[in-house]
């Protein structure tokens, strides 16, 4: 499946979760529900996937985890915050670099309208 179609389906599923649950819940709730919706559609979804940090010749297991990795291509970072900050965007870009992926979605479920809580990031 083409990457744009995958991101479209992820966003479509996020809209379904948001319209059903609304804002104000924990990230872990949205994570479980979004993973469920994507798996129902037949996507391979890895939840809380560990990502090591490699510095020169050492590999550090520092506890970095991708919220969701969809089809081994799209990093999905979920938030339930008042607003995105530069740190949230930097976090996704860093995860993309560490995981050697090119497309990331930053989704904030704590918004009245989910369209205001979605950022597509490319590395």
JSON list of C-alpha atoms in Angstrom, two decimals:
[
{"chain": "A", "resi": 1, "resn": "UNK", "atom": "CA", "xyz": [0.00, 0.00, 0.00]},
{"chain": "A", "resi": 2, "resn": "UNK", "atom": "CA", "xyz": [1.26, 3.47, -0.88]},
{"chain": "A", "resi": 3, "resn": "UNK", "atom": "CA", "xyz": [2.43, 5.68, 1.99]},
{"chain": "A", "resi": 4, "resn": "UNK", "atom": "CA", "xyz": [-0.15, 8.42, 1.35]},
{"chain": "A", "resi": 5, "resn": "UNK", "atom": "CA", "xyz": [-2.94, 5.87, 1.46]},
{"chain": "A", "resi": 6, "resn": "UNK", "atom": "CA", "xyz": [-1.59, 4.50, 4.76]},
{"chain": "A", "resi": 7, "resn": "UNK", "atom": "CA", "xyz": [-1.46, 7.97, 6.33]},
{"chain": "A", "resi": 8, "resn": "UNK", "atom": "CA", "xyz": [-4.96, 8.69, 5.00]},
{"chain": "A", "resi": 9, "resn": "UNK", "atom": "CA", "xyz": [-6.29, 5.53, 6.68]},
{"chain": "A", "resi": 10, "resn": "UNK", "atom": "CA", "xyz": [-4.52, 6.37, 9.95]},
{"chain": "A", "resi": 11, "resn": "UNK", "atom": "CA", "xyz": [-6.07, 9.85, 9.95]},
{"chain": "A", "resi": 12, "resn": "UNK", "atom": "CA", "xyz": [-9.48, 8.42, 9.03]},
{"chain": "A", "resi": 13, "resn": "UNK", "atom": "CA", "xyz": [-9.24, 6.01, 11.97]},
{"chain": "A", "resi": 14, "resn": "UNK", "atom": "CA", "xyz": [-8.13, 8.82, 14.29]},
{"chain": "A", "resi": 15, "resn": "UNK", "atom": "CA", "xyz": [-11.20, 10.83, 13.30]},
{"chain": "A", "resi": 16, "resn": "UNK", "atom": "CA", "xyz": [-13.40, 7.84, 14.13]},
{"chain": "A", "resi": 17, "resn": "UNK", "atom": "CA", "xyz": [-11.79, 7.43, 17.56]},
{"chain": "A", "resi": 18, "resn": "UNK", "atom": "CA", "xyz": [-12.01, 11.16, 18.28]},
{"chain": "A", "resi": 19, "resn": "UNK", "atom": "CA", "xyz": [-15.64, 11.46, 17.21]},
{"chain": "A", "resi": 20, "resn": "UNK", "atom": "CA", "xyz": [-16.55, 8.47, 19.38]},
{"chain": "A", "resi": 21, "resn": "UNK", "atom": "CA", "xyz": [-14.56, 9.35, 22.50]},
{"chain": "A", "resi": 22, "resn": "UNK", "atom": "CA", "xyz": [-14.09, 13.12, 22.28]},
{"chain": "A", "resi": 23, "resn": "UNK", "atom": "CA", "xyz": [-11.22, 15.04, 23.90]},
{"chain": "A", "resi": 24, "resn": "UNK", "atom": "CA", "xyz": [-10.00, 14.86, 27.48]},
{"chain": "A", "resi": 25, "resn": "UNK", "atom": "CA", "xyz": [-8.92, 11.23, 27.94]},
{"chain": "A", "resi": 26, "resn": "UNK", "atom": "CA", "xyz": [-5.47, 9.74, 28.49]},
{"chain": "A", "resi": 27, "resn": "UNK", "atom": "CA", "xyz": [-3.09, 9.16, 25.58]},
{"chain": "A", "resi": 28, "resn": "UNK", "atom": "CA", "xyz": [-3.07, 5.44, 26.37]},
{"chain": "A", "resi": 29, "resn": "UNK", "atom": "CA", "xyz": [-6.83, 5.27, 25.75]},
{"chain": "A", "resi": 30, "resn": "UNK", "atom": "CA", "xyz": [-6.52, 6.85, 22.32]},
{"chain": "A", "resi": 31, "resn": "UNK", "atom": "CA", "xyz": [-3.50, 4.69, 21.55]},
{"chain": "A", "resi": 32, "resn": "UNK", "atom": "CA", "xyz": [-5.35, 1.44, 22.29]},
{"chain": "A", "resi": 33, "resn": "UNK", "atom": "CA", "xyz": [-8.45, 2.51, 20.34]},
{"chain": "A", "resi": 34, "resn": "UNK", "atom": "CA", "xyz": [-6.50, 3.77, 17.32]},
{"chain": "A", "resi": 35, "resn": "UNK", "atom": "CA", "xyz": [-4.41, 0.59, 17.21]},
{"chain": "A", "resi": 36, "resn": "UNK", "atom": "CA", "xyz": [-7.63, -1.45, 17.38]},
{"chain": "A", "resi": 37, "resn": "UNK", "atom": "CA", "xyz": [-9.21, 0.51, 14.51]},
{"chain": "A", "resi": 38, "resn": "UNK", "atom": "CA", "xyz": [-6.12, 0.12, 12.34]},
{"chain": "A", "resi": 39, "resn": "UNK", "atom": "CA", "xyz": [-5.83, -3.60, 13.07]},
{"chain": "A", "resi": 40, "resn": "UNK", "atom": "CA", "xyz": [-9.50, -4.02, 12.12]},
{"chain": "A", "resi": 41, "resn": "UNK", "atom": "CA", "xyz": [-8.57, -2.54, 8.73]},
{"chain": "A", "resi": 42, "resn": "UNK", "atom": "CA", "xyz": [-5.84, -5.15, 8.36]},
{"chain": "A", "resi": 43, "resn": "UNK", "atom": "CA", "xyz": [-2.82, -2.96, 9.11]},
{"chain": "A", "resi": 44, "resn": "UNK", "atom": "CA", "xyz": [0.25, -4.25, 10.88]},
{"chain": "A", "resi": 45, "resn": "UNK", "atom": "CA", "xyz": [0.52, -2.09, 14.00]},
{"chain": "A", "resi": 46, "resn": "UNK", "atom": "CA", "xyz": [3.32, -2.19, 16.52]},
{"chain": "A", "resi": 47, "resn": "UNK", "atom": "CA", "xyz": [2.47, -0.57, 19.85]},
{"chain": "A", "resi": 48, "resn": "UNK", "atom": "CA", "xyz": [5.11, 1.04, 22.09]},
{"chain": "A", "resi": 49, "resn": "UNK", "atom": "CA", "xyz": [7.86, -0.18, 19.75]},
{"chain": "A", "resi": 50, "resn": "UNK", "atom": "CA", "xyz": [11.28, 0.23, 21.38]},
{"chain": "A", "resi": 51, "resn": "UNK", "atom": "CA", "xyz": [13.79, 2.29, 19.41]},
{"chain": "A", "resi": 52, "resn": "UNK", "atom": "CA", "xyz": [17.44, 2.19, 20.42]},
{"chain": "A", "resi": 53, "resn": "UNK", "atom": "CA", "xyz": [19.75, 5.16, 20.17]},
{"chain": "A", "resi": 54, "resn": "UNK", "atom": "CA", "xyz": [23.01, 4.41, 18.39]},
{"chain": "A", "resi": 55, "resn": "UNK", "atom": "CA", "xyz": [25.89, 6.68, 19.27]},
{"chain": "A", "resi": 56, "resn": "UNK", "atom": "CA", "xyz": [29.09, 6.00, 17.36]},
{"chain": "A", "resi": 57, "resn": "UNK", "atom": "CA", "xyz": [29.72, 2.31, 18.03]},
{"chain": "A", "resi": 58, "resn": "UNK", "atom": "CA", "xyz": [27.43, 1.84, 21.04]},
{"chain": "A", "resi": 59, "resn": "UNK", "atom": "CA", "xyz": [23.77, 0.93, 21.08]},
{"chain": "A", "resi": 60, "resn": "UNK", "atom": "CA", "xyz": [21.84, 2.47, 23.96]},
{"chain": "A", "resi": 61, "resn": "UNK", "atom": "CA", "xyz": [18.50, 1.06, 25.07]},
{"chain": "A", "resi": 62, "resn": "UNK", "atom": "CA", "xyz": [17.29, 4.36, 26.55]},
{"chain": "A", "resi": 63, "resn": "UNK", "atom": "CA", "xyz": [13.61, 3.59, 26.78]},
{"chain": "A", "resi": 64, "resn": "UNK", "atom": "CA", "xyz": [12.52, 5.48, 23.65]},
{"chain": "A", "resi": 65, "resn": "UNK", "atom": "CA", "xyz": [9.28, 4.02, 22.30]},
{"chain": "A", "resi": 66, "resn": "UNK", "atom": "CA", "xyz": [7.18, 4.81, 19.27]},
{"chain": "A", "resi": 67, "resn": "UNK", "atom": "CA", "xyz": [3.51, 5.09, 20.24]},
{"chain": "A", "resi": 68, "resn": "UNK", "atom": "CA", "xyz": [2.55, 3.29, 17.03]},
{"chain": "A", "resi": 69, "resn": "UNK", "atom": "CA", "xyz": [4.45, 2.06, 14.00]},
{"chain": "A", "resi": 70, "resn": "UNK", "atom": "CA", "xyz": [2.07, 1.27, 11.15]},
{"chain": "A", "resi": 71, "resn": "UNK", "atom": "CA", "xyz": [3.05, -1.07, 8.32]},
{"chain": "A", "resi": 72, "resn": "UNK", "atom": "CA", "xyz": [6.68, -0.64, 9.41]},
{"chain": "A", "resi": 73, "resn": "UNK", "atom": "CA", "xyz": [6.56, 2.74, 7.63]},
{"chain": "A", "resi": 74, "resn": "UNK", "atom": "CA", "xyz": [4.63, 5.42, 9.51]},
{"chain": "A", "resi": 75, "resn": "UNK", "atom": "CA", "xyz": [5.53, 6.63, 12.99]},
{"chain": "A", "resi": 76, "resn": "UNK", "atom": "CA", "xyz": [2.46, 7.82, 14.89]},
{"chain": "A", "resi": 77, "resn": "UNK", "atom": "CA", "xyz": [2.99, 9.90, 18.03]},
{"chain": "A", "resi": 78, "resn": "UNK", "atom": "CA", "xyz": [-0.13, 10.56, 20.07]},
{"chain": "A", "resi": 79, "resn": "UNK", "atom": "CA", "xyz": [-0.74, 13.42, 22.46]},
{"chain": "A", "resi": 80, "resn": "UNK", "atom": "CA", "xyz": [-3.53, 14.62, 24.69]},
{"chain": "A", "resi": 81, "resn": "UNK", "atom": "CA", "xyz": [-2.30, 18.16, 25.40]},
{"chain": "A", "resi": 82, "resn": "UNK", "atom": "CA", "xyz": [-3.63, 21.72, 25.20]},
{"chain": "A", "resi": 83, "resn": "UNK", "atom": "CA", "xyz": [-1.52, 22.49, 22.12]},
{"chain": "A", "resi": 84, "resn": "UNK", "atom": "CA", "xyz": [1.51, 21.22, 20.23]},
{"chain": "A", "resi": 85, "resn": "UNK", "atom": "CA", "xyz": [4.84, 22.74, 21.12]},
{"chain": "A", "resi": 86, "resn": "UNK", "atom": "CA", "xyz": [8.09, 22.75, 19.18]},
{"chain": "A", "resi": 87, "resn": "UNK", "atom": "CA", "xyz": [9.28, 19.93, 21.46]},
{"chain": "A", "resi": 88, "resn": "UNK", "atom": "CA", "xyz": [6.47, 17.65, 20.26]},
{"chain": "A", "resi": 89, "resn": "UNK", "atom": "CA", "xyz": [7.47, 18.22, 16.65]},
{"chain": "A", "resi": 90, "resn": "UNK", "atom": "CA", "xyz": [11.16, 17.74, 17.47]},
{"chain": "A", "resi": 91, "resn": "UNK", "atom": "CA", "xyz": [10.30, 14.49, 19.27]},
{"chain": "A", "resi": 92, "resn": "UNK", "atom": "CA", "xyz": [8.64, 13.02, 16.17]},
{"chain": "A", "resi": 93, "resn": "UNK", "atom": "CA", "xyz": [11.48, 14.14, 13.91]},
{"chain": "A", "resi": 94, "resn": "UNK", "atom": "CA", "xyz": [13.99, 12.53, 16.30]},
{"chain": "A", "resi": 95, "resn": "UNK", "atom": "CA", "xyz": [11.95, 9.30, 16.39]},
{"chain": "A", "resi": 96, "resn": "UNK", "atom": "CA", "xyz": [11.89, 9.27, 12.59]},
{"chain": "A", "resi": 97, "resn": "UNK", "atom": "CA", "xyz": [15.67, 9.62, 12.52]},
{"chain": "A", "resi": 98, "resn": "UNK", "atom": "CA", "xyz": [16.26, 6.97, 15.20]},
{"chain": "A", "resi": 99, "resn": "UNK", "atom": "CA", "xyz": [13.86, 4.50, 13.56]},
{"chain": "A", "resi": 100, "resn": "UNK", "atom": "CA", "xyz": [15.13, 5.27, 10.04]},
{"chain": "A", "resi": 101, "resn": "UNK", "atom": "CA", "xyz": [11.62, 6.16, 8.83]},
{"chain": "A", "resi": 102, "resn": "UNK", "atom": "CA", "xyz": [10.51, 9.07, 6.67]},
{"chain": "A", "resi": 103, "resn": "UNK", "atom": "CA", "xyz": [6.87, 9.84, 7.51]},
{"chain": "A", "resi": 104, "resn": "UNK", "atom": "CA", "xyz": [5.39, 10.65, 10.90]},
{"chain": "A", "resi": 105, "resn": "UNK", "atom": "CA", "xyz": [1.99, 11.73, 12.16]},
{"chain": "A", "resi": 106, "resn": "UNK", "atom": "CA", "xyz": [1.64, 13.79, 15.32]},
{"chain": "A", "resi": 107, "resn": "UNK", "atom": "CA", "xyz": [-1.95, 13.56, 16.54]},
{"chain": "A", "resi": 108, "resn": "UNK", "atom": "CA", "xyz": [-3.37, 15.53, 19.47]},
{"chain": "A", "resi": 109, "resn": "UNK", "atom": "CA", "xyz": [-6.70, 14.11, 20.62]},
{"chain": "A", "resi": 110, "resn": "UNK", "atom": "CA", "xyz": [-7.28, 16.90, 23.15]},
{"chain": "A", "resi": 111, "resn": "UNK", "atom": "CA", "xyz": [-8.84, 19.26, 20.60]},
{"chain": "A", "resi": 112, "resn": "UNK", "atom": "CA", "xyz": [-12.42, 20.23, 19.89]},
{"chain": "A", "resi": 113, "resn": "UNK", "atom": "CA", "xyz": [-11.85, 19.52, 16.20]},
{"chain": "A", "resi": 114, "resn": "UNK", "atom": "CA", "xyz": [-9.28, 16.85, 15.38]},
{"chain": "A", "resi": 115, "resn": "UNK", "atom": "CA", "xyz": [-8.27, 18.64, 12.15]},
{"chain": "A", "resi": 116, "resn": "UNK", "atom": "CA", "xyz": [-6.55, 21.18, 14.44]},
{"chain": "A", "resi": 117, "resn": "UNK", "atom": "CA", "xyz": [-4.60, 18.36, 16.10]},
{"chain": "A", "resi": 118, "resn": "UNK", "atom": "CA", "xyz": [-2.91, 16.61, 13.19]},
{"chain": "A", "resi": 119, "resn": "UNK", "atom": "CA", "xyz": [0.55, 17.29, 11.79]},
{"chain": "A", "resi": 120, "resn": "UNK", "atom": "CA", "xyz": [2.22, 15.22, 9.06]},
{"chain": "A", "resi": 121, "resn": "UNK", "atom": "CA", "xyz": [5.99, 15.34, 9.31]},
{"chain": "A", "resi": 122, "resn": "UNK", "atom": "CA", "xyz": [8.53, 14.26, 6.71]},
{"chain": "A", "resi": 123, "resn": "UNK", "atom": "CA", "xyz": [12.20, 13.57, 7.30]}
]
